[in-house]
Amino acid sequence: MAFKNNDNLWNSNIPFYEFLLIGNEGTNYGLMKKNDALKKAEDLGYDLLCISPNAKPPVCKMFKFDTYRFEQQKKEKEVKKAQKLTIVEEKEIRLSVVIDNNDIKTKANKARKFLSNGNKVKVTLKYRGRELHNPEAGFEVITKFYKQLEDICIYDKNFDKKEKNIQTIYLFPKKKNQEN
């Protein structure tokens, strides 16, 4: 019998006739029959939880049900909190070849906000019509944009790469130890 979740393996729901019993403080009571173990746990004011049902013999431990459940919920909250901290959003800024310098500054300020919040920024420049024949102009626009942000970010190494009519660069916030 393979068990994945031991939440329902409490007290009388334990399906084993005999198992290894461990006390609340780690005391090993040895191999015991289910009825004897339930009686011992009840006398001491504890509940039984099968913590390792796939072991030979299965291992059960004495716990207070309420405290165990509270600790499990606390651990789950900490894991969720840690996951929220590690999630990095990707924000996108779109540029064009014929963008004015003031517009570049405005978009750079927006990207600065994103980077200061810890997000990565995807900067895309779309070529239209005859602009495709002059990729140096687009490269120049992206370079101007990056020059305004180089104090707080680093860029992806595939800066020269151009796919069809779109040129993309990824900007990542500098970590504190990367600053000069």
PDB file of C-alpha atoms in Angstrom:
ATOM      1  CA  MET A   1       0.000   0.000   0.000  1.00  0.00           C
ATOM      2  CA  ALA A   2       1.565   3.331  -1.070  1.00  0.00           C
ATOM      3  CA  PHE A   3       0.425   6.475   0.718  1.00  0.00           C
ATOM      4  CA  LYS A   4       1.062  10.001  -0.539  1.00  0.00           C
ATOM      5  CA  ASN A   5      -0.683  12.105   2.097  1.00  0.00           C
ATOM      6  CA  ASN A   6      -0.711  11.167   5.789  1.00  0.00           C
ATOM      7  CA  ASP A   7      -3.307  13.775   6.853  1.00  0.00           C
ATOM      8  CA  ASN A   8      -6.013  11.118   7.176  1.00  0.00           C
ATOM      9  CA  LEU A   9      -3.809   8.548   8.954  1.00  0.00           C
ATOM     10  CA  TRP A  10      -4.805   9.606  12.489  1.00  0.00           C
ATOM     11  CA  ASN A  11      -5.734   7.441  15.471  1.00  0.00           C
ATOM     12  CA  SER A  12      -8.310   4.821  14.462  1.00  0.00           C
ATOM     13  CA  ASN A  13      -7.857   5.586  10.726  1.00  0.00           C
ATOM     14  CA  ILE A  14      -4.389   4.026  10.784  1.00  0.00           C
ATOM     15  CA  PRO A  15      -4.757   0.906   8.604  1.00  0.00           C
ATOM     16  CA  PHE A  16      -1.887  -1.077  10.133  1.00  0.00           C
ATOM     17  CA  TYR A  17      -2.208  -3.775  12.785  1.00  0.00           C
ATOM     18  CA  GLU A  18       1.351  -3.297  14.075  1.00  0.00           C
ATOM     19  CA  PHE A  19       3.776  -0.380  13.786  1.00  0.00           C
ATOM     20  CA  LEU A  20       6.813   1.272  15.337  1.00  0.00           C
ATOM     21  CA  LEU A  21       5.728   3.853  17.926  1.00  0.00           C
ATOM     22  CA  ILE A  22       7.684   7.016  18.742  1.00  0.00           C
ATOM     23  CA  GLY A  23       6.753   9.296  21.606  1.00  0.00           C
ATOM     24  CA  ASN A  24       6.258  13.069  21.409  1.00  0.00           C
ATOM     25  CA  GLU A  25       9.791  13.819  22.654  1.00  0.00           C
ATOM     26  CA  GLY A  26      11.357  11.159  20.410  1.00  0.00           C
ATOM     27  CA  THR A  27      11.152   8.233  22.846  1.00  0.00           C
ATOM     28  CA  ASN A  28      11.134   4.938  20.977  1.00  0.00           C
ATOM     29  CA  TYR A  29       8.444   2.575  22.349  1.00  0.00           C
ATOM     30  CA  GLY A  30       9.271  -0.135  19.812  1.00  0.00           C
ATOM     31  CA  LEU A  31       6.935  -2.305  17.784  1.00  0.00           C
ATOM     32  CA  MET A  32       3.387  -2.130  19.187  1.00  0.00           C
ATOM     33  CA  LYS A  33      -0.053  -3.334  18.247  1.00  0.00           C
ATOM     34  CA  LYS A  34      -2.548  -0.680  17.143  1.00  0.00           C
ATOM     35  CA  ASN A  35      -4.892  -1.032  20.145  1.00  0.00           C
ATOM     36  CA  ASP A  36      -2.047  -0.860  22.688  1.00  0.00           C
ATOM     37  CA  ALA A  37      -0.531   2.181  20.986  1.00  0.00           C
ATOM     38  CA  LEU A  38      -3.886   3.992  20.852  1.00  0.00           C
ATOM     39  CA  LYS A  39      -4.459   3.289  24.549  1.00  0.00           C
ATOM     40  CA  LYS A  40      -0.945   4.505  25.493  1.00  0.00           C
ATOM     41  CA  ALA A  41      -1.353   7.697  23.423  1.00  0.00           C
ATOM     42  CA  GLU A  42      -4.785   8.370  24.931  1.00  0.00           C
ATOM     43  CA  ASP A  43      -3.448   7.883  28.473  1.00  0.00           C
ATOM     44  CA  LEU A  44      -0.685  10.428  27.792  1.00  0.00           C
ATOM     45  CA  GLY A  45      -3.136  12.865  26.131  1.00  0.00           C
ATOM     46  CA  TYR A  46      -1.797  12.560  22.593  1.00  0.00           C
ATOM     47  CA  ASP A  47      -3.064  11.488  19.193  1.00  0.00           C
ATOM     48  CA  LEU A  48      -1.318   9.025  16.872  1.00  0.00           C
ATOM     49  CA  LEU A  49      -0.127  10.052  13.406  1.00  0.00           C
ATOM     50  CA  CYS A  50       1.379   7.665  10.891  1.00  0.00           C
ATOM     51  CA  ILE A  51       4.405   9.679   9.740  1.00  0.00           C
ATOM     52  CA  SER A  52       5.994   7.021   7.556  1.00  0.00           C
ATOM     53  CA  PRO A  53       3.346   4.627   6.213  1.00  0.00           C
ATOM     54  CA  ASN A  54       5.555   3.222   3.435  1.00  0.00           C
ATOM     55  CA  ALA A  55       8.334   2.084   5.796  1.00  0.00           C
ATOM     56  CA  LYS A  56       8.735  -1.495   6.973  1.00  0.00           C
ATOM     57  CA  PRO A  57       7.382  -1.533   9.694  1.00  0.00           C
ATOM     58  CA  PRO A  58       5.276   1.655   9.418  1.00  0.00           C
ATOM     59  CA  VAL A  59       6.238   4.445  11.832  1.00  0.00           C
ATOM     60  CA  CYS A  60       3.693   6.287  13.970  1.00  0.00           C
ATOM     61  CA  LYS A  61       4.327   9.189  16.311  1.00  0.00           C
ATOM     62  CA  MET A  62       2.411  10.699  19.210  1.00  0.00           C
ATOM     63  CA  PHE A  63       1.287  14.305  18.631  1.00  0.00           C
ATOM     64  CA  LYS A  64      -1.306  16.717  19.848  1.00  0.00           C
ATOM     65  CA  PHE A  65      -3.542  17.055  16.806  1.00  0.00           C
ATOM     66  CA  ASP A  66      -4.201  20.799  17.181  1.00  0.00           C
ATOM     67  CA  THR A  67      -0.532  21.749  17.569  1.00  0.00           C
ATOM     68  CA  TYR A  68       0.498  19.553  14.651  1.00  0.00           C
ATOM     69  CA  ARG A  69      -2.153  21.056  12.365  1.00  0.00           C
ATOM     70  CA  PHE A  70      -1.172  24.605  13.446  1.00  0.00           C
ATOM     71  CA  GLU A  71       2.518  23.959  12.704  1.00  0.00           C
ATOM     72  CA  GLN A  72       1.675  22.500   9.277  1.00  0.00           C
ATOM     73  CA  GLN A  73      -0.407  25.567   8.375  1.00  0.00           C
ATOM     74  CA  LYS A  74       2.376  27.846   9.602  1.00  0.00           C
ATOM     75  CA  LYS A  75       4.923  26.052   7.387  1.00  0.00           C
ATOM     76  CA  GLU A  76       2.591  26.288   4.379  1.00  0.00           C
ATOM     77  CA  LYS A  77       2.203  30.053   4.908  1.00  0.00           C
ATOM     78  CA  GLU A  78       5.981  30.497   5.081  1.00  0.00           C
ATOM     79  CA  VAL A  79       6.433  28.539   1.849  1.00  0.00           C
ATOM     80  CA  LYS A  80       3.797  30.662   0.084  1.00  0.00           C
ATOM     81  CA  LYS A  81       5.423  33.833   1.393  1.00  0.00           C
ATOM     82  CA  ALA A  82       8.833  32.728   0.112  1.00  0.00           C
ATOM     83  CA  GLN A  83       7.328  31.917  -3.296  1.00  0.00           C
ATOM     84  CA  LYS A  84       5.786  35.394  -3.542  1.00  0.00           C
ATOM     85  CA  LEU A  85       9.160  36.978  -2.838  1.00  0.00           C
ATOM     86  CA  THR A  86      10.914  35.025  -5.574  1.00  0.00           C
ATOM     87  CA  ILE A  87       8.384  35.723  -8.333  1.00  0.00           C
ATOM     88  CA  VAL A  88       9.790  38.276 -10.780  1.00  0.00           C
ATOM     89  CA  GLU A  89       7.420  39.873 -13.223  1.00  0.00           C
ATOM     90  CA  GLU A  90       8.375  40.762 -16.757  1.00  0.00           C
ATOM     91  CA  LYS A  91       7.307  44.220 -17.898  1.00  0.00           C
ATOM     92  CA  GLU A  92       7.469  45.313 -21.515  1.00  0.00           C
ATOM     93  CA  ILE A  93       8.427  48.666 -23.020  1.00  0.00           C
ATOM     94  CA  ARG A  94       7.915  49.193 -26.761  1.00  0.00           C
ATOM     95  CA  LEU A  95      10.030  51.546 -28.820  1.00  0.00           C
ATOM     96  CA  SER A  96      10.094  52.498 -32.474  1.00  0.00           C
ATOM     97  CA  VAL A  97      12.887  53.698 -34.732  1.00  0.00           C
ATOM     98  CA  VAL A  98      11.383  57.198 -35.130  1.00  0.00           C
ATOM     99  CA  ILE A  99      10.956  57.874 -31.398  1.00  0.00           C
ATOM    100  CA  ASP A 100      11.926  61.319 -30.068  1.00  0.00           C
ATOM    101  CA  ASN A 101      14.526  61.842 -27.304  1.00  0.00           C
ATOM    102  CA  ASN A 102      11.910  63.094 -24.811  1.00  0.00           C
ATOM    103  CA  ASP A 103       9.812  59.984 -25.423  1.00  0.00           C
ATOM    104  CA  ILE A 104      12.894  57.833 -24.803  1.00  0.00           C
ATOM    105  CA  LYS A 105      13.401  59.639 -21.471  1.00  0.00           C
ATOM    106  CA  THR A 106       9.756  59.102 -20.491  1.00  0.00           C
ATOM    107  CA  LYS A 107       9.909  55.390 -21.297  1.00  0.00           C
ATOM    108  CA  ALA A 108      13.281  55.099 -19.535  1.00  0.00           C
ATOM    109  CA  ASN A 109      11.749  56.616 -16.378  1.00  0.00           C
ATOM    110  CA  LYS A 110       8.931  54.056 -16.559  1.00  0.00           C
ATOM    111  CA  ALA A 111      11.481  51.259 -16.977  1.00  0.00           C
ATOM    112  CA  ARG A 112      13.457  52.679 -14.035  1.00  0.00           C
ATOM    113  CA  LYS A 113      10.342  52.276 -11.843  1.00  0.00           C
ATOM    114  CA  PHE A 114       9.914  48.683 -12.988  1.00  0.00           C
ATOM    115  CA  LEU A 115      13.573  47.863 -12.339  1.00  0.00           C
ATOM    116  CA  SER A 116      13.556  49.498  -8.898  1.00  0.00           C
ATOM    117  CA  ASN A 117      10.603  47.239  -7.990  1.00  0.00           C
ATOM    118  CA  GLY A 118      12.757  44.214  -8.890  1.00  0.00           C
ATOM    119  CA  ASN A 119      11.016  43.352 -12.170  1.00  0.00           C
ATOM    120  CA  LYS A 120      12.822  42.539 -15.383  1.00  0.00           C
ATOM    121  CA  VAL A 121      12.067  44.689 -18.418  1.00  0.00           C
ATOM    122  CA  LYS A 122      11.681  43.490 -21.987  1.00  0.00           C
ATOM    123  CA  VAL A 123      12.425  46.300 -24.433  1.00  0.00           C
ATOM    124  CA  THR A 124      11.131  45.647 -27.951  1.00  0.00           C
ATOM    125  CA  LEU A 125      11.754  47.754 -31.010  1.00  0.00           C
ATOM    126  CA  LYS A 126       9.576  47.053 -34.028  1.00  0.00           C
ATOM    127  CA  TYR A 127      10.768  47.911 -37.528  1.00  0.00           C
ATOM    128  CA  ARG A 128       8.130  48.952 -40.068  1.00  0.00           C
ATOM    129  CA  GLY A 129       8.469  49.249 -43.820  1.00  0.00           C
ATOM    130  CA  ARG A 130      11.755  50.802 -44.938  1.00  0.00           C
ATOM    131  CA  GLU A 131      13.077  50.825 -41.369  1.00  0.00           C
ATOM    132  CA  LEU A 132      13.988  47.152 -41.908  1.00  0.00           C
ATOM    133  CA  HIS A 133      16.773  48.209 -44.269  1.00  0.00           C
ATOM    134  CA  ASN A 134      18.389  50.427 -41.631  1.00  0.00           C
ATOM    135  CA  PRO A 135      18.807  48.305 -38.467  1.00  0.00           C
ATOM    136  CA  GLU A 136      21.616  50.597 -37.240  1.00  0.00           C
ATOM    137  CA  ALA A 137      19.008  53.295 -36.481  1.00  0.00           C
ATOM    138  CA  GLY A 138      17.099  50.857 -34.253  1.00  0.00           C
ATOM    139  CA  PHE A 139      20.282  49.727 -32.568  1.00  0.00           C
ATOM    140  CA  GLU A 140      21.055  53.397 -31.860  1.00  0.00           C
ATOM    141  CA  VAL A 141      17.616  53.956 -30.263  1.00  0.00           C
ATOM    142  CA  ILE A 142      18.022  50.920 -27.983  1.00  0.00           C
ATOM    143  CA  THR A 143      21.537  52.052 -27.066  1.00  0.00           C
ATOM    144  CA  LYS A 144      20.242  55.541 -26.107  1.00  0.00           C
ATOM    145  CA  PHE A 145      17.535  53.915 -24.032  1.00  0.00           C
ATOM    146  CA  TYR A 146      20.010  51.629 -22.240  1.00  0.00           C
ATOM    147  CA  LYS A 147      22.501  54.460 -21.595  1.00  0.00           C
ATOM    148  CA  GLN A 148      19.841  56.188 -19.467  1.00  0.00           C
ATOM    149  CA  LEU A 149      19.392  53.059 -17.326  1.00  0.00           C
ATOM    150  CA  GLU A 150      22.874  51.529 -17.195  1.00  0.00           C
ATOM    151  CA  ASP A 151      23.414  52.716 -13.595  1.00  0.00           C
ATOM    152  CA  ILE A 152      20.647  50.451 -12.245  1.00  0.00           C
ATOM    153  CA  CYS A 153      20.468  47.521 -14.677  1.00  0.00           C
ATOM    154  CA  ILE A 154      22.373  45.040 -16.780  1.00  0.00           C
ATOM    155  CA  TYR A 155      21.270  43.689 -20.152  1.00  0.00           C
ATOM    156  CA  ASP A 156      20.943  40.279 -21.702  1.00  0.00           C
ATOM    157  CA  LYS A 157      23.940  39.178 -23.773  1.00  0.00           C
ATOM    158  CA  ASN A 158      21.822  38.696 -26.946  1.00  0.00           C
ATOM    159  CA  PHE A 159      21.657  42.449 -27.543  1.00  0.00           C
ATOM    160  CA  ASP A 160      22.522  42.321 -31.274  1.00  0.00           C
ATOM    161  CA  LYS A 161      19.998  39.582 -32.008  1.00  0.00           C
ATOM    162  CA  LYS A 162      17.103  40.568 -34.277  1.00  0.00           C
ATOM    163  CA  GLU A 163      14.164  38.336 -35.130  1.00  0.00           C
ATOM    164  CA  LYS A 164      12.318  39.279 -38.360  1.00  0.00           C
ATOM    165  CA  ASN A 165      11.184  42.855 -37.758  1.00  0.00           C
ATOM    166  CA  ILE A 166      11.571  42.970 -33.965  1.00  0.00           C
ATOM    167  CA  GLN A 167      14.697  43.624 -31.930  1.00  0.00           C
ATOM    168  CA  THR A 168      14.523  42.680 -28.237  1.00  0.00           C
ATOM    169  CA  ILE A 169      16.691  43.356 -25.220  1.00  0.00           C
ATOM    170  CA  TYR A 170      16.078  42.179 -21.656  1.00  0.00           C
ATOM    171  CA  LEU A 171      17.099  44.411 -18.756  1.00  0.00           C
ATOM    172  CA  PHE A 172      17.657  42.990 -15.278  1.00  0.00           C
ATOM    173  CA  PRO A 173      18.036  45.008 -12.063  1.00  0.00           C
ATOM    174  CA  LYS A 174      21.579  45.101 -10.715  1.00  0.00           C
ATOM    175  CA  LYS A 175      22.107  43.289  -7.474  1.00  0.00           C
ATOM    176  CA  LYS A 176      23.675  45.289  -4.664  1.00  0.00           C
ATOM    177  CA  ASN A 177      26.996  43.442  -4.930  1.00  0.00           C
ATOM    178  CA  GLN A 178      27.203  44.103  -8.705  1.00  0.00           C
ATOM    179  CA  GLU A 179      27.354  47.874  -8.284  1.00  0.00           C
ATOM    180  CA  ASN A 180      30.746  49.544  -8.594  1.00  0.00           C
TER     181      ASN A 180
END
